[in-house]
Coordinates of C-alpha atoms in Angstrom, one line a residue:
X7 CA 166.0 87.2 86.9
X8 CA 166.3 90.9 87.4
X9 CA 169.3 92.4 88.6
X10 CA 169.3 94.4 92.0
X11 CA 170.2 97.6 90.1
X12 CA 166.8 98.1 88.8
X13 CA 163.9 99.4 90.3
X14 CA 160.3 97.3 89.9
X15 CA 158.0 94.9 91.3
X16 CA 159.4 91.0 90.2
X17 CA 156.4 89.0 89.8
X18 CA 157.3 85.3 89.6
X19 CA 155.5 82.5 86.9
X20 CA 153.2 80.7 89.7
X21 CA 152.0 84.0 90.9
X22 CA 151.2 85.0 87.1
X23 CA 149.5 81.9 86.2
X24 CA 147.1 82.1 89.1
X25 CA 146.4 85.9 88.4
X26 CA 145.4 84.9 84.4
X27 CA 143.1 82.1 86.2
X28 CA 141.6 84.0 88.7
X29 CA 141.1 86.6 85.8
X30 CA 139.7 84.3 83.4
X31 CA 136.9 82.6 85.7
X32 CA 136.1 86.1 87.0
X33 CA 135.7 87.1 83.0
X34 CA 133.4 83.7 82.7
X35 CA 130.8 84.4 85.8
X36 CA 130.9 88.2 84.3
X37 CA 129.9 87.0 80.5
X38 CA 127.8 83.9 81.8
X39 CA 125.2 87.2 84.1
X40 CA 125.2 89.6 81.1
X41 CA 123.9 86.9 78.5
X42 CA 121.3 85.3 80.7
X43 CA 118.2 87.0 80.5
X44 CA 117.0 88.7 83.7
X45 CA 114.6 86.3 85.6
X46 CA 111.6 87.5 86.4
X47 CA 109.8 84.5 87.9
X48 CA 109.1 83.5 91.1
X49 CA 111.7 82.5 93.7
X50 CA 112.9 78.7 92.6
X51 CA 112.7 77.5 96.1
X52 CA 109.6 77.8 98.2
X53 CA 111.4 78.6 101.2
X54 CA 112.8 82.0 99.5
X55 CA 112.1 85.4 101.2
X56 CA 111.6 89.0 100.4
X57 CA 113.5 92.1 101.9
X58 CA 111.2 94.3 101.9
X59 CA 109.6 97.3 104.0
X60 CA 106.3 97.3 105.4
X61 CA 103.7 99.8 107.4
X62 CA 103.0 99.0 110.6
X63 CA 101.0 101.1 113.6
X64 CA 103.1 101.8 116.4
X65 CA 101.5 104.2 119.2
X66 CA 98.9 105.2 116.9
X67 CA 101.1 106.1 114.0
X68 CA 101.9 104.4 110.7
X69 CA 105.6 103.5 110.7
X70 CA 107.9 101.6 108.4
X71 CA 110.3 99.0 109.4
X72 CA 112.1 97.0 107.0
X73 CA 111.4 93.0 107.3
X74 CA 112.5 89.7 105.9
X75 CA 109.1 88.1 105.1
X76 CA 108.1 85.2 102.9
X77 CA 104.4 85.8 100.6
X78 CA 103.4 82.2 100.6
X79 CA 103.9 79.3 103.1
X80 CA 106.7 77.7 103.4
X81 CA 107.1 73.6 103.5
X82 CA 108.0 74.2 107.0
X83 CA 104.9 75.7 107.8
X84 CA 102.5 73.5 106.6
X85 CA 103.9 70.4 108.5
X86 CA 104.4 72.4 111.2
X87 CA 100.3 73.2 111.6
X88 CA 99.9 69.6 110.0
X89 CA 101.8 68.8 113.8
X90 CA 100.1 70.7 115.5
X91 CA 96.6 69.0 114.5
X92 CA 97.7 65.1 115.1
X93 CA 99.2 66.4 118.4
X94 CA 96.1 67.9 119.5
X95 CA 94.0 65.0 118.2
X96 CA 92.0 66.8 115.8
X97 CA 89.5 65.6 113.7
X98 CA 87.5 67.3 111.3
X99 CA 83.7 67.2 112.7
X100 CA 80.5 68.1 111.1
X101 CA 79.6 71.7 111.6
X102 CA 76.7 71.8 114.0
X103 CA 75.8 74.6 116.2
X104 CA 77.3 74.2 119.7
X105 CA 76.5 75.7 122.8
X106 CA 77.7 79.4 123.2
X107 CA 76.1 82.6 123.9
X108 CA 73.7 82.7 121.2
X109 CA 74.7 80.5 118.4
X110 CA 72.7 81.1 115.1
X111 CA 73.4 80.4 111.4
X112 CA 74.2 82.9 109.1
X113 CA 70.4 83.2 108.2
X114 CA 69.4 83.5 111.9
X115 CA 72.1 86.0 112.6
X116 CA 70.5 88.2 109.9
X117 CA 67.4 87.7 110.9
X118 CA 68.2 89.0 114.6
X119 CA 70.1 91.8 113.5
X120 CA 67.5 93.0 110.8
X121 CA 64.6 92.4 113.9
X122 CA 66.6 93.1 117.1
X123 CA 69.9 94.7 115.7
X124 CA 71.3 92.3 117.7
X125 CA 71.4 90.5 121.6
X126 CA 72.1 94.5 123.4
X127 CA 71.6 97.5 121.3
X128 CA 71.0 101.0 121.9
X129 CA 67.7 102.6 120.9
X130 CA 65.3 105.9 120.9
X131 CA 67.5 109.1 120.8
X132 CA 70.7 106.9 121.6
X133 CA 70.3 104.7 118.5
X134 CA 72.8 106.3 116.3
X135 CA 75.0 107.9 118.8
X136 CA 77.5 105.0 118.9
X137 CA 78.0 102.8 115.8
X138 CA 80.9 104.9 113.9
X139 CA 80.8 103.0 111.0
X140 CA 76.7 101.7 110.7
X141 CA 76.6 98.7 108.7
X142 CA 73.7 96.6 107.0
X143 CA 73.2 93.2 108.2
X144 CA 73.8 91.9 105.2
X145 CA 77.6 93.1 105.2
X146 CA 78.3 92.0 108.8
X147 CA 77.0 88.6 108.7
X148 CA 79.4 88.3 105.5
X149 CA 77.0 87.0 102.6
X150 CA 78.8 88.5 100.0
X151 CA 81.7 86.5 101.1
X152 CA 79.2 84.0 98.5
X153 CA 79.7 85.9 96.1
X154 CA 82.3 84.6 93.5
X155 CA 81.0 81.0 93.1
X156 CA 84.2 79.2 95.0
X157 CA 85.8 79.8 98.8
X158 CA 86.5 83.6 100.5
X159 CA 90.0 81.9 100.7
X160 CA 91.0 81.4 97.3
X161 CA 91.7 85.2 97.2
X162 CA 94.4 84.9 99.5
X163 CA 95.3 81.9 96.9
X164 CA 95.5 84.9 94.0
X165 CA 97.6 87.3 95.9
X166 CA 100.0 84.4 96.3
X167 CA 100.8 83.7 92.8
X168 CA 100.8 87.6 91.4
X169 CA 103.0 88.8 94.2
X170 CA 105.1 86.3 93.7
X171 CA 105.4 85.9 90.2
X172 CA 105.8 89.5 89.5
X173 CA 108.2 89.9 92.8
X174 CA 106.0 92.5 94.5
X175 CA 107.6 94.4 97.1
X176 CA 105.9 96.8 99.7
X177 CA 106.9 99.6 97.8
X178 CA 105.1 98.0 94.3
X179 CA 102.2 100.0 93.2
X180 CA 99.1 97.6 92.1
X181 CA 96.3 98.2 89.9
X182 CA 93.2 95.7 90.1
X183 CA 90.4 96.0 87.3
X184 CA 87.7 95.1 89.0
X185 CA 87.9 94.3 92.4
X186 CA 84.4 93.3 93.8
X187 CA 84.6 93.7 97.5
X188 CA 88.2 93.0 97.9
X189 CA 88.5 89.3 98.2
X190 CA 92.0 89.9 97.0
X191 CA 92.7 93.2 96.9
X192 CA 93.0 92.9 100.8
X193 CA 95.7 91.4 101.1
X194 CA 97.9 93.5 98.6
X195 CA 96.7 96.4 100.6
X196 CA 98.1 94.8 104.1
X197 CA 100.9 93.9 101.6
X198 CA 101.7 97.5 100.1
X199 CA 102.5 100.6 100.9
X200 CA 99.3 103.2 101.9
X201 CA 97.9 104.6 98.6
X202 CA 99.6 102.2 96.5
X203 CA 96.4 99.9 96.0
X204 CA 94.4 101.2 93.2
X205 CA 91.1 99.8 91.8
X206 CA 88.5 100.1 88.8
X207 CA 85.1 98.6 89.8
X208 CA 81.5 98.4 88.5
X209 CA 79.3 97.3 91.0
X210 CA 78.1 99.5 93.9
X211 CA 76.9 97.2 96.2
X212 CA 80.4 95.5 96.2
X213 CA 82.2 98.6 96.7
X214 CA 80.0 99.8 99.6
X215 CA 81.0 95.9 101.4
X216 CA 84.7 97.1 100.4
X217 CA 83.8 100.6 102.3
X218 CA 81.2 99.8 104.9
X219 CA 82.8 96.5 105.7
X220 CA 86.1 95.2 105.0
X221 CA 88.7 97.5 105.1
X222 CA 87.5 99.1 108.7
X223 CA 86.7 95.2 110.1
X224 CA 90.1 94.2 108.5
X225 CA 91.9 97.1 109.9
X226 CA 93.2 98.4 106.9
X227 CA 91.8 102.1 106.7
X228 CA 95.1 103.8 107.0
X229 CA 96.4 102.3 104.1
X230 CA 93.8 104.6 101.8
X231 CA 93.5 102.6 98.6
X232 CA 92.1 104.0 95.7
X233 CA 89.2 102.3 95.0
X234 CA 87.2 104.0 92.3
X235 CA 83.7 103.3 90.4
X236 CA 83.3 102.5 86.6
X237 CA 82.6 100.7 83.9
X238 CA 84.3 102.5 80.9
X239 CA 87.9 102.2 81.4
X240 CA 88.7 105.4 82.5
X241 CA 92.0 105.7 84.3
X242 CA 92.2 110.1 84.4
X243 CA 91.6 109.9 88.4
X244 CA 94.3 107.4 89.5
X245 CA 96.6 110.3 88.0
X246 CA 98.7 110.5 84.9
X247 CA 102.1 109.7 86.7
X248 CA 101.5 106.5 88.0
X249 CA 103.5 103.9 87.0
X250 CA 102.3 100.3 87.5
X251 CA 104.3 97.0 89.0
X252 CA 101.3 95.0 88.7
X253 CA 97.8 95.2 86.4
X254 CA 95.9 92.3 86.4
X255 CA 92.1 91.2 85.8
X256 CA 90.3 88.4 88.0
X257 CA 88.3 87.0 85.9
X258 CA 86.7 90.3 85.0
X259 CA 87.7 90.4 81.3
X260 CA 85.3 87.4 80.5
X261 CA 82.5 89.5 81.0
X262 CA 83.7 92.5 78.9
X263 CA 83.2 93.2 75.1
X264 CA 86.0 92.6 73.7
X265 CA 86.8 96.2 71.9
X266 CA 86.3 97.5 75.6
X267 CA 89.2 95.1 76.9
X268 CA 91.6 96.5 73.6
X269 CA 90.5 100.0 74.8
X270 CA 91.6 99.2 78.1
X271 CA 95.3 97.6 77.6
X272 CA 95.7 100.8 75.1
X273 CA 95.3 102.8 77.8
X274 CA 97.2 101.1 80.4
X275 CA 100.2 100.3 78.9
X276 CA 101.8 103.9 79.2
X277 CA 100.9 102.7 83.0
X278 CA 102.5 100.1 83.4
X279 CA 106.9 99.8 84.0
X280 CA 108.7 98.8 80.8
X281 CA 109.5 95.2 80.9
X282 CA 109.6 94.6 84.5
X283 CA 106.0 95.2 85.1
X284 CA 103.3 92.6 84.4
X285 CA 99.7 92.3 83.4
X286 CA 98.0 89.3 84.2
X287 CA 94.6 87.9 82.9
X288 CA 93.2 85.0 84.4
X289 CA 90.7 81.9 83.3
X290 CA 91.0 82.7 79.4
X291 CA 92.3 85.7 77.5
X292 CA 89.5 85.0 74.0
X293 CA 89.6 89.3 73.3
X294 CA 92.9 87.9 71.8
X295 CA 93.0 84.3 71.0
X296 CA 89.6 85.3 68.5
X297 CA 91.3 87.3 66.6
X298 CA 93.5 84.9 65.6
X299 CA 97.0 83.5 66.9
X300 CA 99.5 86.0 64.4
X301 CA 96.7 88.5 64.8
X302 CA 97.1 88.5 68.3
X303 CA 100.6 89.0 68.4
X304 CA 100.5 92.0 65.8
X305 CA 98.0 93.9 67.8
X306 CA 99.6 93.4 70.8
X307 CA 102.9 94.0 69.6
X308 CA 101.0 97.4 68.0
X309 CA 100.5 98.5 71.7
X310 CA 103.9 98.0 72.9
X311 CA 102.8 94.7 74.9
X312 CA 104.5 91.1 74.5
X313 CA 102.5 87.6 75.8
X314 CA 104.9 85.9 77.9
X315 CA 103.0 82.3 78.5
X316 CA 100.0 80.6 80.5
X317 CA 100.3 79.9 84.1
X318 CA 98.0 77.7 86.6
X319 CA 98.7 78.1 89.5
X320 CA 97.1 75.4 92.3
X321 CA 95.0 76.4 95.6
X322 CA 96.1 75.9 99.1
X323 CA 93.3 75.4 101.0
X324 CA 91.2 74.0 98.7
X325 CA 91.2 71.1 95.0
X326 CA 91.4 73.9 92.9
X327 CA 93.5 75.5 90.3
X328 CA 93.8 79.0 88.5
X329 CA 95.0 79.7 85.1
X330 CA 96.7 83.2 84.4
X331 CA 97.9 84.5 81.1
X332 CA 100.8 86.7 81.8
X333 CA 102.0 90.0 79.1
X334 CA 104.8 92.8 79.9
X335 CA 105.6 96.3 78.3
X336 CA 108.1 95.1 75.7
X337 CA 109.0 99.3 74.5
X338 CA 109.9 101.9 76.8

């Protein structure tokens, strides 16, 4: 024991042993963190949430507010609308025209607006006075909602699994090749940030349902994506400082040659966030599997890139699954 003469802080054998212990799990959790690899997957439970911050229009103005929110439904959700049918007494009917003002098909609707422009319309010198945004019949009655050989919905399918899987918050910038008329591209723009939303697309007749149509009918004109024509590859006017969360490719890569798809992932990787940013490819990824498994990896590996597995991911609404091929920037 020490003696009362001397001056010091007496620290007594229980009190040390639980000090080392204490010590030695903290040093165990410490080790255990830094030699896991950082996990870039989606949440493990489907009830998980994102803090995040998102744009909202308060008073006229675009505001921010920061919000706990959730990307894809939750367990909870779906039996709770599942309730809400067998309390109600629903059953699913065949879809027959019922009485309303008006009711008409698709075709009819068309029909009527191309002959009539519709029930009450203005005409002579007042015709174009009051439509801000005019908009072909074509567009309103939603035909290129057809487009894309399965259901409008499974875009909102899409978004779920990239913003997820890549852990997407509203402050990630996005970068669709080929985006059509925005079947998914609308809802990382509600998602995102304004101006974070950029796109490369060929077809003018989709862009002008993006433009004409979707965005102002979907509400989402202040965000201001980037949405620009071409065919080539060129990235010059979405700026040379922008840094990429997300690239991906909808099935758009199928119908490319594949030295243009090379072209484009050489161009794009300098875009795209050292290894925490992704590139996904969905349905097949042959502009690399042709040239041969070690091949493949060489080239890739020659751009700075690294494949990081096959995904499918299933459909909510509808029996139906997607398969996504998933790469990251592997150099800084």
């Amino acid at each position: 024991m020490a003696s009362s003469s001397q001056k010091g802080v007496v620290i007594t054998i229980p009190v040390l042993v639980l000090s080392v212990s204490a010590a030695a799990i903290f040093l165990f959790f410490l080790l255990s963190s830094l030699s896991s690899s950082p996990c870039t997957c989606p949440p493990s439970t489907p009830d998980s949430t994102f803090t995040t911050t998102a744009a909202v229009v308060t008073g006229g103005k675009v505001v921010e507010e920061v919000v706990d929110r959730r990307i894809s439904v939750s367990r909870d959700d779906i039996e709770w609308v599942k309730d809400q049918i067998r309390a109600n007494g629903l059953h699913m009917q065949d879809n027959v025209l019922r009485k309303g003002i008006n009711p008409r098909t698709r075709a009819q609707q068309l029909e009527d607006l191309n002959n009539f422009k519709g029930i009450s319309h203005y005409e002579g010198s007042e015709a174009n006075n009051h439509t801000a945004l005019p908009c072909p019949g074509e567009l309103l009655v939603e035909e290129h909602h057809s487009n894309y050989g399965e259901p409008w919905a499974g875009g909102r399918d899409v978004f779920e699994f990239l913003a997820e899987s890549s852990r997407l918050t509203a402050n990630s910038r996005v970068l669709e090749i080929g985006c059509g008329t925005l079947r998914v591209g609308l809802h990382f723009i509600r998602y995102l940030k304004p101006k974070h939303f950029h796109c490369l697309e060929r077809d003018e007749l989709s862009l002008m349902a993006a433009f004409r149509y979707e965005l102002p009918s979907q509400g989402l004109l202040h965000k201001r994506p980037l949405i620009v024509r071409g065919e080539d590859m060129d990235f010059a006017k979405f700026g040379s400082d922008v840094m990429y969360d997300l690239i991906y490719a909808s099935a758009v890569f199928l119908h490319m040659p594949d030295k243009l798809v090379w072209v484009g992932l050489e161009r794009l990787v300098s875009r795209l966030k050292p290894y925490d940013g992704r590139i996904f490819v969905s349905h097949n990824i042959k502009f690399c599997s042709r040239l041969g498994g070690d091949e493949c990896t060489k080239r890739l590996g020659s751009l700075g890139l690294e494949y990081l597995g096959k995904h499918t991911h299933d459909s909510l609404l509808f029996n139906h699954y997607e398969i996504w091929f998933e790469f990251r920037r592997s150099k800084a």
